[in-house]
Short mmCIF file of C-alpha atoms in Angstrom, two decimals:
data_model
loop_
_atom_site.label_atom_id
_atom_site.label_comp_id
_atom_site.label_asym_id
_atom_site.label_seq_id
_atom_site.Cartn_x
_atom_site.Cartn_y
_atom_site.Cartn_z
CA MET A 8 24.69 51.88 -56.83
CA LEU A 9 25.06 50.87 -53.18
CA ASP A 10 22.79 52.06 -50.41
CA ILE A 11 24.75 54.46 -48.17
CA GLU A 12 23.70 52.28 -45.23
CA SER A 13 25.18 48.80 -45.11
CA GLU A 14 22.98 45.78 -44.46
CA ASP A 15 25.79 44.28 -42.39
CA THR A 16 28.13 45.45 -39.68
CA TYR A 17 31.63 44.25 -38.92
CA ASN A 18 31.78 41.65 -36.19
CA LEU A 19 35.22 40.08 -36.15
CA GLN A 20 34.56 36.36 -35.80
CA ASP A 21 31.21 35.97 -37.58
CA THR A 22 32.15 38.36 -40.36
CA LEU A 23 35.57 36.82 -40.87
CA ASP A 24 34.12 33.31 -41.05
CA ASN A 25 31.59 34.42 -43.67
CA ALA A 26 34.24 36.27 -45.67
CA ILE A 27 36.60 33.30 -45.75
CA PHE A 28 33.73 31.02 -46.79
CA THR A 29 32.83 33.40 -49.64
CA TYR A 30 36.49 33.65 -50.69
CA GLN A 31 36.81 29.85 -50.87
CA MET A 32 33.55 29.71 -52.83
CA PHE A 33 34.97 32.19 -55.37
CA VAL A 34 38.11 30.07 -55.68
CA GLU A 35 36.02 26.97 -56.41
CA GLN A 36 34.03 28.94 -59.00
CA ASN A 37 37.26 30.27 -60.56
CA ARG A 38 36.18 33.86 -59.95
CA ILE A 39 39.40 34.20 -57.96
CA VAL A 40 42.17 32.40 -59.80
CA SER A 41 45.17 33.16 -57.58
CA GLY A 42 46.09 34.63 -54.22
CA ASP A 43 45.23 33.63 -50.65
CA PHE A 44 42.74 35.45 -48.43
CA GLU A 45 45.59 36.75 -46.24
CA GLU A 46 47.54 38.09 -49.23
CA ASN A 47 47.20 41.61 -50.57
CA VAL A 48 46.76 40.71 -54.25
CA TRP A 49 43.85 38.63 -55.56
CA LYS A 50 43.53 37.85 -59.26
CA MET A 51 40.02 37.71 -60.75
CA GLU A 52 38.63 37.15 -64.23
CA LYS A 53 37.56 40.25 -66.14
CA SER A 54 33.83 40.76 -66.61
CA TYR A 55 32.61 40.25 -70.19
CA SER A 56 36.11 39.89 -71.65
CA THR A 57 39.16 37.69 -71.54
CA GLY A 58 42.04 38.34 -69.22
CA TYR A 59 42.37 39.08 -65.52
CA ILE A 60 42.24 41.95 -63.07
CA ASN A 61 44.30 42.32 -59.93
CA LEU A 62 42.61 43.36 -56.69
CA ARG A 63 45.34 45.10 -54.70
CA PHE A 64 44.95 45.82 -50.99
CA LEU A 65 47.15 48.68 -49.84
CA ASP A 66 49.53 47.92 -46.99
CA VAL A 67 49.66 51.63 -46.07
CA ILE A 68 46.17 51.18 -44.63
CA ASP A 69 45.88 50.04 -41.02
CA ARG A 70 46.02 46.23 -40.92
CA ASN A 71 42.74 45.81 -39.00
CA VAL A 72 40.89 48.22 -41.27
CA LEU A 73 42.29 46.45 -44.33
CA LEU A 74 40.77 43.22 -42.99
CA MET A 75 37.45 45.06 -42.74
CA VAL A 76 37.80 46.15 -46.39
CA LYS A 77 38.30 42.52 -47.45
CA CYS A 78 35.31 41.31 -45.43
CA TRP A 79 33.17 44.21 -46.68
CA ILE A 80 33.85 43.63 -50.36
CA LEU A 81 33.38 39.87 -50.05
CA GLY A 82 29.98 40.53 -48.51
CA LEU A 83 29.00 42.60 -51.56
CA ALA A 84 30.84 40.66 -54.26
CA PRO A 85 28.30 37.84 -54.89
CA LYS A 86 25.95 40.45 -56.41
CA LEU A 87 28.60 42.49 -58.24
CA GLU A 88 30.53 42.04 -61.45
CA ASN A 89 34.28 41.54 -60.97
CA ASN A 90 35.10 44.89 -62.58
CA THR A 91 32.70 46.61 -60.17
CA VAL A 92 34.37 44.84 -57.24
CA LYS A 93 37.69 46.32 -58.33
CA ASP A 94 36.15 49.81 -58.66
CA LYS A 95 34.63 49.72 -55.15
CA ILE A 96 37.93 48.61 -53.61
CA TYR A 97 39.80 51.36 -55.45
CA LEU A 98 37.41 54.10 -54.29
CA VAL A 99 37.32 53.07 -50.64
CA GLN A 100 41.06 52.43 -50.37
CA SER A 101 41.83 55.75 -52.07
CA PHE A 102 39.73 57.51 -49.44
CA LEU A 103 41.38 55.57 -46.61
CA GLU A 104 44.83 56.31 -47.99
CA LYS A 105 44.11 60.04 -48.40
CA THR A 106 42.84 60.24 -44.80
CA GLU A 107 45.64 58.07 -43.36
CA THR A 108 43.08 55.45 -42.30
CA LEU A 109 40.47 57.89 -40.96
CA ASN A 110 42.81 60.18 -39.09
CA GLU A 111 40.64 62.77 -37.35
CA LYS A 112 42.82 65.66 -38.57
CA TYR A 113 41.35 65.21 -42.08
CA LEU A 114 37.70 65.70 -41.04
CA ASP A 115 37.73 69.37 -42.02
CA ASN A 116 39.27 68.62 -45.43
CA LEU A 117 36.86 65.99 -46.76
CA GLU A 118 35.44 68.24 -49.46
CA ASP A 119 38.95 68.73 -50.87
CA ILE A 120 39.60 64.99 -50.66
CA ILE A 121 36.43 64.16 -52.62
CA ASN A 122 37.29 66.86 -55.17
CA GLY A 123 40.57 65.02 -55.65
CA PHE A 124 38.68 62.23 -57.44
CA ALA A 125 37.86 62.49 -61.13
CA GLU A 126 34.54 64.27 -61.75
CA SER A 127 32.81 61.04 -62.79
CA LEU A 128 33.97 59.29 -59.61
CA LYS A 129 33.11 61.84 -56.91
CA TYR A 130 29.56 60.64 -56.38
CA LYS A 131 30.64 57.00 -56.58
CA ALA A 132 33.44 57.61 -54.05
CA ILE A 133 31.01 59.08 -51.50
CA ASN A 134 28.54 56.27 -52.08
CA ALA A 135 31.02 53.39 -51.70
CA THR A 136 32.91 55.00 -48.81
CA MET A 137 29.77 55.75 -46.78
CA ASN A 138 28.57 52.18 -47.24
CA PHE A 139 31.94 50.90 -46.02
CA LEU A 140 32.07 53.31 -43.07
CA ASP A 141 28.58 52.30 -42.01
CA TYR A 142 29.73 48.67 -42.11
CA SER A 143 33.07 49.03 -40.37
CA SER A 144 33.92 49.24 -36.67
CA ALA A 145 37.07 51.29 -37.29
CA GLU A 146 37.86 54.19 -35.01
CA ASN A 147 36.35 57.48 -36.30
CA SER A 148 34.26 55.69 -38.95
CA GLU A 149 31.02 57.31 -37.77
CA LEU A 150 32.64 60.75 -37.55
CA PHE A 151 33.76 60.46 -41.18
CA TYR A 152 30.36 59.03 -42.21
CA ASN A 153 28.53 62.00 -40.68
CA GLU A 154 30.91 64.52 -42.24
CA LEU A 155 30.57 62.91 -45.68
CA GLU A 156 26.82 63.02 -45.28
CA SER A 157 26.93 66.72 -44.44
CA ILE A 158 28.91 67.62 -47.59
CA SER A 159 27.29 65.11 -49.96
CA LYS A 160 24.62 67.51 -51.26
CA LYS A 161 27.41 69.51 -52.93
CA PHE A 162 28.16 66.59 -55.22
CA GLY A 163 25.25 66.34 -57.62
CA ARG A 164 22.68 63.59 -57.48
CA PHE A 165 23.52 62.32 -54.02
CA THR A 166 20.46 61.76 -51.79
CA LYS A 167 21.15 61.74 -48.07
CA ILE A 168 17.79 60.71 -46.68
CA ARG A 169 16.91 57.07 -46.90
CA THR A 170 13.62 56.52 -48.72
CA LEU A 171 11.21 54.51 -46.60
CA PRO A 172 7.95 52.93 -47.75
CA PRO A 173 4.78 54.87 -46.82
CA TYR A 174 4.07 54.30 -43.14
CA LYS A 175 0.64 52.87 -43.88
CA ASP A 176 2.25 50.12 -45.95
CA ILE A 177 4.45 49.09 -43.04
CA LEU A 178 1.40 48.96 -40.77
CA LEU A 179 -0.53 47.00 -43.38
CA PHE A 180 2.36 44.56 -43.54
CA SER A 181 2.07 44.10 -39.77
CA HIS A 182 -1.68 43.61 -40.00
CA TYR A 183 -1.50 41.05 -42.79
CA LEU A 184 1.35 39.15 -41.14
CA ASN A 185 -0.57 38.88 -37.85
CA TYR A 186 -3.81 38.02 -39.62
CA TYR A 187 -2.44 35.31 -41.87
CA TRP A 188 -0.27 33.85 -39.13
CA LYS A 189 -3.50 32.93 -37.33
CA ALA A 190 -5.20 31.72 -40.52
CA TRP A 191 -2.34 29.76 -42.09
CA SER A 192 -1.93 26.01 -42.06
CA ALA A 193 0.97 24.50 -40.08
CA GLU A 194 2.89 24.11 -43.35
CA GLU A 195 2.48 27.80 -44.24
CA GLN A 196 3.47 28.88 -40.73
CA PHE A 197 6.59 26.73 -40.97
CA LYS A 198 7.55 28.40 -44.25
CA PHE A 199 7.06 32.02 -43.13
CA PHE A 200 8.17 31.67 -39.50
CA PRO A 201 11.49 33.50 -40.29
CA ILE A 202 9.53 36.53 -41.55
CA LEU A 203 7.48 36.66 -38.34
CA LEU A 204 10.63 36.45 -36.20
CA TRP A 205 12.33 39.19 -38.23
CA TRP A 206 9.33 41.48 -37.81
CA LYS A 207 8.82 40.80 -34.10
CA ILE A 208 12.51 41.19 -33.22
CA THR A 209 13.67 44.08 -35.43
CA SER A 210 10.58 46.24 -34.87
CA VAL A 211 11.58 46.30 -31.18
CA ILE A 212 15.39 46.04 -31.34
CA PRO A 213 17.06 48.22 -34.03
CA LEU A 214 19.10 45.53 -35.77
CA ARG A 215 20.46 45.54 -39.30
CA ILE A 216 19.35 42.58 -41.39
CA GLY A 217 22.92 41.23 -41.25
CA GLU A 218 22.82 41.34 -37.45
CA PHE A 219 19.43 39.65 -37.35
CA LEU A 220 20.58 36.85 -39.64
CA SER A 221 23.72 36.43 -37.48
CA LEU A 222 21.75 35.85 -34.27
CA SER A 223 23.14 32.69 -32.76
CA ARG A 224 21.11 29.51 -32.47
CA ASN A 225 21.60 29.79 -28.70
CA CYS A 226 20.83 33.53 -28.58
CA LEU A 227 18.31 33.17 -25.76
CA VAL A 228 19.59 33.58 -22.21
CA HIS A 229 18.20 30.64 -20.25
CA GLY A 230 16.40 31.49 -17.05
CA LYS A 231 15.92 35.11 -18.14
CA PHE A 232 13.78 36.79 -20.77
CA LYS A 233 16.83 38.10 -22.63
CA ILE A 234 18.42 37.76 -26.06
CA LYS A 235 22.13 37.93 -26.93
CA LEU A 236 23.05 40.09 -29.91
CA PRO A 237 25.91 39.40 -32.37
CA ARG A 238 27.87 42.52 -31.50
CA SER A 239 31.50 43.00 -30.62
CA LYS A 240 33.21 45.78 -28.70
CA ASN A 241 33.53 49.06 -30.60
CA GLU A 242 37.07 50.16 -31.34
CA GLY A 243 38.40 53.55 -30.27
CA HIS A 244 38.97 55.15 -26.89
CA GLU A 245 35.84 57.32 -27.17
CA ALA A 246 33.58 54.70 -28.79
CA LEU A 247 30.36 53.79 -27.00
CA GLN A 248 30.15 50.32 -25.56
CA VAL A 249 27.33 48.50 -27.28
CA ILE A 250 24.57 46.53 -25.62
CA ASP A 251 24.99 42.87 -26.53
CA GLU A 252 22.24 41.46 -24.28
CA ILE A 253 18.70 42.88 -24.23
CA GLU A 254 15.61 42.05 -22.21
CA ILE A 255 12.60 40.94 -24.25
CA ASN A 256 9.04 40.11 -23.24
CA GLU A 257 7.89 36.60 -22.45
CA GLU A 258 5.79 36.38 -25.62
CA LEU A 259 8.77 37.04 -27.90
CA TYR A 260 10.99 34.73 -25.86
CA SER A 261 8.42 31.93 -26.24
CA LEU A 262 8.07 32.57 -29.98
CA ILE A 263 11.82 32.23 -30.52
CA SER A 264 11.93 29.12 -28.35
CA SER A 265 9.09 27.58 -30.36
CA TYR A 266 10.91 28.16 -33.63
CA ILE A 267 14.14 26.62 -32.33
CA GLU A 268 12.28 23.55 -31.07
CA LEU A 269 10.32 23.26 -34.33
CA THR A 270 13.45 23.33 -36.53
CA ASN A 271 15.95 21.40 -34.39
CA ASP A 272 15.48 18.12 -36.25
CA TYR A 273 16.34 19.44 -39.73
CA GLY A 274 20.08 19.71 -39.33
CA GLU A 275 22.77 21.70 -37.59
CA SER A 276 22.42 25.48 -37.66
CA HIS A 277 24.82 28.07 -36.28
CA THR A 278 22.23 30.83 -36.69
CA LEU A 279 18.81 31.30 -35.11
CA LEU A 280 17.16 30.89 -38.51
CA SER A 281 17.71 27.39 -39.82
CA TYR A 282 18.74 27.11 -43.46
CA PRO A 283 18.09 23.32 -43.54
CA ALA A 284 14.54 23.97 -42.27
CA TYR A 285 14.10 26.69 -44.89
CA ARG A 286 15.05 24.25 -47.64
CA LYS A 287 12.69 21.65 -46.21
CA SER A 288 9.84 24.16 -46.32
CA ARG A 289 10.53 24.48 -50.05
CA ASN A 290 10.76 20.71 -50.60
CA HIS A 291 14.40 20.95 -51.67
CA LYS A 292 16.67 17.93 -51.49
CA ASP A 293 19.24 17.63 -48.70
CA VAL A 294 22.05 18.43 -51.14
CA PHE A 295 23.45 21.93 -50.72
CA ALA A 296 25.04 24.02 -53.43
CA LYS A 297 28.73 24.75 -52.94
CA THR A 298 27.88 28.45 -52.95
CA ILE A 299 25.91 28.15 -49.69
CA ASN A 300 27.03 27.60 -46.11
CA PRO A 301 24.27 25.19 -44.95
CA LYS A 302 24.85 26.08 -41.28
CA ARG A 303 24.02 29.77 -41.71
CA PHE A 304 20.89 31.48 -43.00
CA ASN A 305 21.81 33.88 -45.81
CA LYS A 306 20.44 37.21 -47.06
CA ASP A 307 19.49 35.91 -50.49
CA SER A 308 17.25 33.26 -48.97
CA PHE A 309 15.67 35.77 -46.62
CA ASN A 310 15.01 38.25 -49.44
CA THR A 311 13.45 35.47 -51.50
CA LEU A 312 11.19 34.51 -48.61
CA LEU A 313 10.14 38.13 -48.01
CA LYS A 314 9.25 38.56 -51.69
CA GLU A 315 7.21 35.36 -51.58
CA PHE A 316 5.28 36.69 -48.60
CA TYR A 317 4.43 39.83 -50.56
CA GLN A 318 3.42 37.69 -53.52
CA GLU A 319 1.00 35.86 -51.22
CA LEU A 320 -0.47 39.20 -50.18
CA SER A 321 -0.81 40.28 -53.80
CA ILE A 322 -2.81 37.18 -54.67
CA ARG A 323 -4.95 36.98 -51.52
CA GLU A 324 -5.68 40.70 -51.12
CA LYS A 325 -5.74 41.61 -54.83
CA ILE A 326 -3.18 44.37 -54.36
CA THR A 327 -0.25 45.40 -56.54
CA ILE A 328 3.15 45.18 -54.83
CA ILE A 329 5.59 47.96 -55.76
CA GLU A 330 9.27 47.16 -55.22
CA LYS A 331 11.06 49.85 -53.27
CA GLU A 332 13.53 50.75 -56.03
CA ARG A 333 10.65 51.42 -58.39
CA TYR A 334 8.95 53.53 -55.71
CA LYS A 335 12.15 55.58 -55.24
CA GLU A 336 12.39 56.17 -58.99
CA LYS A 337 8.77 57.36 -59.06
CA LEU A 338 9.52 59.81 -56.25
CA LYS A 339 12.53 61.17 -58.15
CA GLU A 340 10.34 61.76 -61.19
CA ASP A 341 7.52 63.35 -59.18
CA ASN A 342 7.90 64.56 -55.59
CA VAL A 343 4.12 64.52 -55.07
CA PHE A 344 3.70 61.06 -56.54
CA THR A 345 1.00 59.10 -54.70
CA LEU A 346 0.17 55.43 -54.81
CA ASN A 347 -3.15 54.03 -55.93
CA PRO A 348 -5.32 52.60 -53.13
CA ASN A 349 -4.64 49.04 -54.29
CA GLU A 350 -0.84 49.51 -54.37
CA MET A 351 1.58 48.65 -51.55
CA VAL A 352 5.32 49.36 -51.36
CA MET A 353 7.52 46.44 -50.37
CA MET A 354 9.81 46.93 -47.39
CA ASN A 355 13.52 46.28 -47.51
CA PRO A 356 14.82 44.23 -44.56
CA ASN A 357 16.70 47.22 -43.06
CA ASP A 358 13.62 49.49 -42.95
CA THR A 359 12.41 48.15 -39.61
CA ARG A 360 15.63 49.42 -38.00
CA HIS A 361 14.69 53.01 -38.88
CA HIS A 362 11.18 52.70 -37.52
CA SER A 363 12.44 51.07 -34.35
CA ILE A 364 14.84 53.98 -33.71
CA CYS A 365 12.11 56.57 -34.40
CA THR A 366 9.80 54.73 -32.01
CA LEU A 367 12.46 54.84 -29.28
CA MET A 368 12.86 58.59 -29.85
CA LEU A 369 9.12 59.23 -29.52
CA GLN A 370 9.03 57.09 -26.39
CA GLY A 371 11.52 59.47 -24.78
CA PHE A 372 14.65 57.29 -24.74
CA ASN A 373 17.80 59.43 -24.54
CA ARG A 374 20.49 59.57 -27.22
CA LEU A 375 22.96 57.38 -25.37
CA THR A 376 20.49 54.57 -24.77
CA ILE A 377 19.32 54.58 -28.40
CA ALA A 378 22.90 54.67 -29.69
CA ARG A 379 23.84 51.65 -27.59
CA LEU A 380 20.68 49.73 -28.53
CA ALA A 381 21.38 50.41 -32.21
CA GLY A 382 25.03 49.40 -31.93
CA HIS A 383 26.32 52.85 -32.85
CA LYS A 384 29.83 53.92 -31.96
CA THR A 385 28.83 57.56 -31.37
CA VAL A 386 25.58 59.33 -30.47
CA GLU A 387 25.99 61.51 -33.59
CA ALA A 388 25.21 58.51 -35.78
CA GLN A 389 21.50 58.96 -34.98
CA PHE A 390 21.20 62.37 -36.60
CA HIS A 391 20.20 61.09 -40.03
CA TYR A 392 17.39 59.03 -38.46
CA GLN A 393 15.81 62.24 -37.15
CA LYS A 394 15.00 63.27 -40.71
CA HIS A 395 12.17 60.72 -40.58
CA LEU A 396 10.87 61.76 -37.16
CA ASP A 397 8.39 64.43 -38.29
CA SER A 398 6.71 62.22 -40.90
CA TYR A 399 6.85 59.31 -38.47
CA ALA A 400 5.01 61.30 -35.77
CA GLN A 401 2.33 62.37 -38.24
CA SER A 402 2.02 58.80 -39.46
CA LYS A 403 1.26 57.66 -35.93
CA VAL A 404 -1.98 59.65 -36.24
CA TYR A 405 -2.83 57.57 -39.28
CA GLU A 406 -1.95 54.44 -37.35
CA LEU A 407 -4.43 55.23 -34.59
CA THR A 408 -7.29 56.08 -36.93
CA VAL A 409 -7.50 54.31 -40.26
CA LEU A 410 -6.23 50.95 -39.07
CA ASN A 411 -8.73 50.75 -36.23
CA SER A 412 -11.08 49.16 -38.72
CA PHE A 413 -8.91 46.04 -38.38
CA ASN A 414 -9.94 45.80 -34.71
CA GLU A 415 -6.58 44.45 -33.65
CA ASP A 416 -3.21 45.64 -32.37
CA VAL A 417 -0.82 46.07 -35.29
CA THR A 418 1.40 48.71 -33.72
CA PHE A 419 4.96 48.82 -32.44
CA GLY A 420 3.67 48.36 -28.92
CA ASP A 421 0.69 50.70 -28.42
CA ASN A 422 -2.56 49.26 -27.04
CA THR A 423 -5.11 51.98 -27.81
CA TYR A 424 -7.04 50.49 -30.72
CA GLN A 425 -10.13 49.22 -28.91
CA LEU A 426 -10.65 52.58 -27.22
CA LEU A 427 -10.62 54.39 -30.57
CA ILE A 428 -12.89 51.82 -32.22
CA ASP A 429 -15.44 52.53 -29.48
CA ILE A 430 -15.22 56.28 -30.23
CA ARG A 431 -15.86 55.64 -33.91
CA ASN A 432 -18.88 53.43 -33.28
CA ARG A 433 -20.46 55.77 -30.71
CA SER A 434 -20.92 58.56 -33.27
CA LEU A 435 -23.56 56.41 -34.98
CA ARG A 436 -25.67 55.98 -31.84
CA ASN A 437 -28.76 57.88 -30.60
CA PRO A 438 -29.07 60.03 -27.41
CA ASP A 439 -31.42 57.47 -25.88
CA ASP A 440 -28.62 54.88 -26.04
CA PHE A 441 -26.71 56.69 -23.23
CA ASP A 442 -27.52 56.62 -19.50
CA PHE A 443 -26.30 60.20 -19.24
CA CYS A 444 -26.20 62.76 -22.02
CA ASN A 445 -25.52 66.45 -21.28
CA LYS A 446 -25.22 69.03 -24.12
CA VAL A 447 -21.86 70.80 -24.35
CA GLU A 448 -20.55 73.31 -26.89
CA LEU A 449 -20.11 70.59 -29.50
CA GLY A 450 -21.82 67.26 -28.96
CA TYR A 451 -22.72 65.76 -25.61
CA CYS A 452 -20.88 64.70 -22.47
CA THR A 453 -21.76 61.11 -21.56
CA ASP A 454 -19.98 61.13 -18.19
CA GLU A 455 -22.31 61.75 -15.27
CA ASN A 456 -19.39 63.11 -13.19
CA MET A 457 -18.29 65.44 -16.03
CA GLU A 458 -14.62 64.57 -15.43
CA CYS A 459 -12.88 66.21 -18.36
CA GLU A 460 -9.93 64.58 -20.10
CA SER A 461 -9.08 67.65 -22.18
CA ASP A 462 -9.59 71.42 -22.35
CA ASN A 463 -11.52 70.87 -25.56
CA CYS A 464 -14.42 68.42 -25.32
CA VAL A 465 -13.90 67.09 -28.86
CA TYR A 466 -10.69 65.38 -27.69
CA CYS A 467 -12.42 63.60 -24.80
CA THR A 468 -13.36 59.94 -25.10
CA LYS A 469 -16.60 60.68 -23.19
CA ASN A 470 -17.69 63.30 -25.72
CA TRP A 471 -20.33 62.08 -28.16
CA ILE A 472 -21.05 64.03 -31.35
CA PRO A 473 -23.99 62.87 -33.48
CA GLU A 474 -23.23 62.43 -37.15
CA LYS A 475 -25.56 65.29 -38.15
CA GLU A 476 -23.76 67.71 -35.81
CA ILE A 477 -20.42 66.56 -37.24
CA ASP A 478 -21.62 67.43 -40.76
CA GLU A 479 -22.82 70.85 -39.62
CA ASN A 480 -19.46 71.67 -37.98
CA ILE A 481 -17.09 69.87 -40.33
CA ASP A 482 -15.16 73.04 -41.31
CA TYR A 483 -14.46 73.87 -37.67
CA LEU A 484 -13.48 70.29 -36.83
CA GLU A 485 -11.11 70.08 -39.78
CA SER A 486 -9.54 73.44 -38.89
CA ILE A 487 -8.74 72.39 -35.31
CA GLY A 488 -7.44 69.12 -36.70
CA ASN A 489 -5.03 71.06 -38.91
CA GLU A 490 -3.99 73.18 -35.92
CA MET A 491 -3.28 70.02 -33.94
CA LEU A 492 -1.21 68.62 -36.81
CA SER A 493 0.78 71.85 -36.86
CA LYS A 494 1.38 71.56 -33.11
CA ILE A 495 2.66 67.99 -33.58
CA LYS A 496 5.07 69.24 -36.23
CA GLN A 497 6.30 72.08 -34.00
CA ARG A 498 6.71 69.81 -31.01
CA THR A 499 8.64 67.34 -33.12
CA PHE A 500 11.13 70.06 -34.02
CA VAL A 501 11.50 70.86 -30.31
CA LEU A 502 12.07 67.17 -29.60
CA GLU A 503 14.79 67.05 -32.26
CA ARG A 504 16.45 70.13 -30.77
CA LEU A 505 16.43 68.66 -27.26
CA PHE A 506 17.72 65.38 -28.63
CA ASN A 507 20.67 67.18 -30.22
CA GLU A 508 21.36 69.20 -27.09
CA MET A 509 21.85 66.12 -24.91
CA GLU A 510 25.53 65.96 -24.05
CA PHE A 511 27.21 62.99 -22.40
CA THR A 512 30.46 62.48 -20.59
CA ARG A 513 32.62 59.52 -21.55
CA ASN A 514 31.29 57.53 -18.58
CA GLY A 515 27.72 57.98 -19.82
CA ASN A 516 26.51 60.77 -17.53
CA TYR A 517 24.20 63.40 -18.98
CA SER A 518 22.14 66.38 -17.88
CA PRO A 519 19.07 65.07 -15.98
CA GLU A 520 17.27 68.38 -16.67
CA ILE A 521 17.56 68.01 -20.45
CA ASN A 522 16.66 64.34 -20.22
CA GLU A 523 13.48 65.08 -18.22
CA GLU A 524 12.51 67.87 -20.60
CA PHE A 525 13.01 65.49 -23.51
CA LYS A 526 10.76 62.88 -21.86
CA ARG A 527 8.05 65.48 -21.20
CA GLU A 528 8.17 66.63 -24.81
CA ALA A 529 7.86 63.04 -26.04
CA LEU A 530 4.84 62.50 -23.77
CA THR A 531 3.28 65.73 -25.06
CA ILE A 532 3.70 64.63 -28.69
CA ASN A 533 2.13 61.26 -27.96
CA SER A 534 -0.77 62.98 -26.19
CA LEU A 535 -1.31 65.27 -29.19
CA ILE A 536 -1.16 62.29 -31.54
CA GLU A 537 -3.81 60.45 -29.51
CA ASP A 538 -6.06 63.55 -29.34
CA LEU A 539 -5.89 64.09 -33.09
CA SER A 540 -6.63 60.39 -33.65
CA LYS A 541 -9.78 60.69 -31.53
CA LEU A 542 -10.86 63.77 -33.49
CA ASN A 543 -10.25 62.08 -36.84
CA LEU A 544 -12.43 59.16 -35.85
CA LYS A 545 -15.27 61.52 -34.95
CA ILE A 546 -14.95 63.44 -38.21
CA GLN A 547 -15.22 60.29 -40.31
CA PRO A 548 -17.38 57.85 -38.34
CA GLY A 549 -17.66 54.42 -39.85
CA ARG A 550 -15.57 55.41 -42.87
CA THR A 551 -12.06 54.55 -41.59
#
């Protein structure tokens, strides 16, 4: 079954080039035995039996959208059986035909349209159609995607919310990547450089893996710390205009420049990631399979490289790597399923996009800005990302406590680790170690000027609580910690409400009052997260 979110997005020239290359590859492999790419009938061999099947593309569908269907299915086809290819095309084209190529007048009738499919096909029709709509740039595609998502729970086993790995496993990935990057030999760095670039770029810019892999070899804007994105203009008179050029910091700019310089001598590459350099890192011969475009880095190669990185972690750190599909199956079997301490869930390449969008929300970016950064056609497309916001906010508490034992910055941009490490270590000290030590309700104030950072001393960085006093008051400390966690949850709901209430005119104007309130709420949540992190470190000194 397909993920309801596509790994790629339709970009006319790049996508069309890739589709035509795949089509020609299928012809050479005899998977397609007759028909030209431009024609509306392709003949393929049947899977597991003799004979042929005809893939028919309906001319009643808008010509541009029909081209998107062809490019979409060719992007999926290398991993599908021919019979499955035919089924996916049938389901998506049936939906497009019934809605007159996504005519807005059918939005209120989607439940009836899905019920028009055979019982065994309803779930499959939603699944395939949502994947296509997420991929396409057709007018109204996001409106139909959102409406299908809203009715999907009525059709059996459909799961709307994307399953993400536990947040701690994503942070551990960041830690290990940063740690081993410094410890690796030049040969190992050369091999895993694409993984580092993917992490550094997509954890800041919400790109799909297909967009990341389509970054041009000359994506950097010379003379400016900017990067050009492989995005084309959204279709439709009300579609948002995407951002195709984004400012990045000097460190990331230099990292990308270093990779380009390092891999320039291995052969021509149209994409930022060099496939010839990738093959060289694996000691492959300079003879390319006919199934591969040697000038473009492909998803299969990237997925292979990501799995090999996790295999390295498994060996070096003596941990068991759980593939995400297996993790999802475990969650279906048991909603309270928890991993063992030595287990780590593997990320899928698109997961960083979700975390990047959640980070932007918590930083107070408005809906319009996030939509344009993410390449969305409408602001409504962000609604399903909000389902992760509550757990994401609570996970930030974990980020600022447990991982401080690594004594390094492994976040999506925060720089508060050293401060919290100091708090943790101070709980193990003696009163005589401080120049000033004045008893307060709980613990001691170590600031001679008594300049409070919080209404409650336990949240102040200058408050020192001896370990014995922590043990004596552990019930109270844990209770206020739970209250703080509840406040974070409540504030997150408020943030979601404000986010949804932001309304924009077609020229991008919005209510400054709502925007300011949204920013204040985001700042409040981050302040609560930091306070709870400080408290957690005091409750468990030296044991994070």
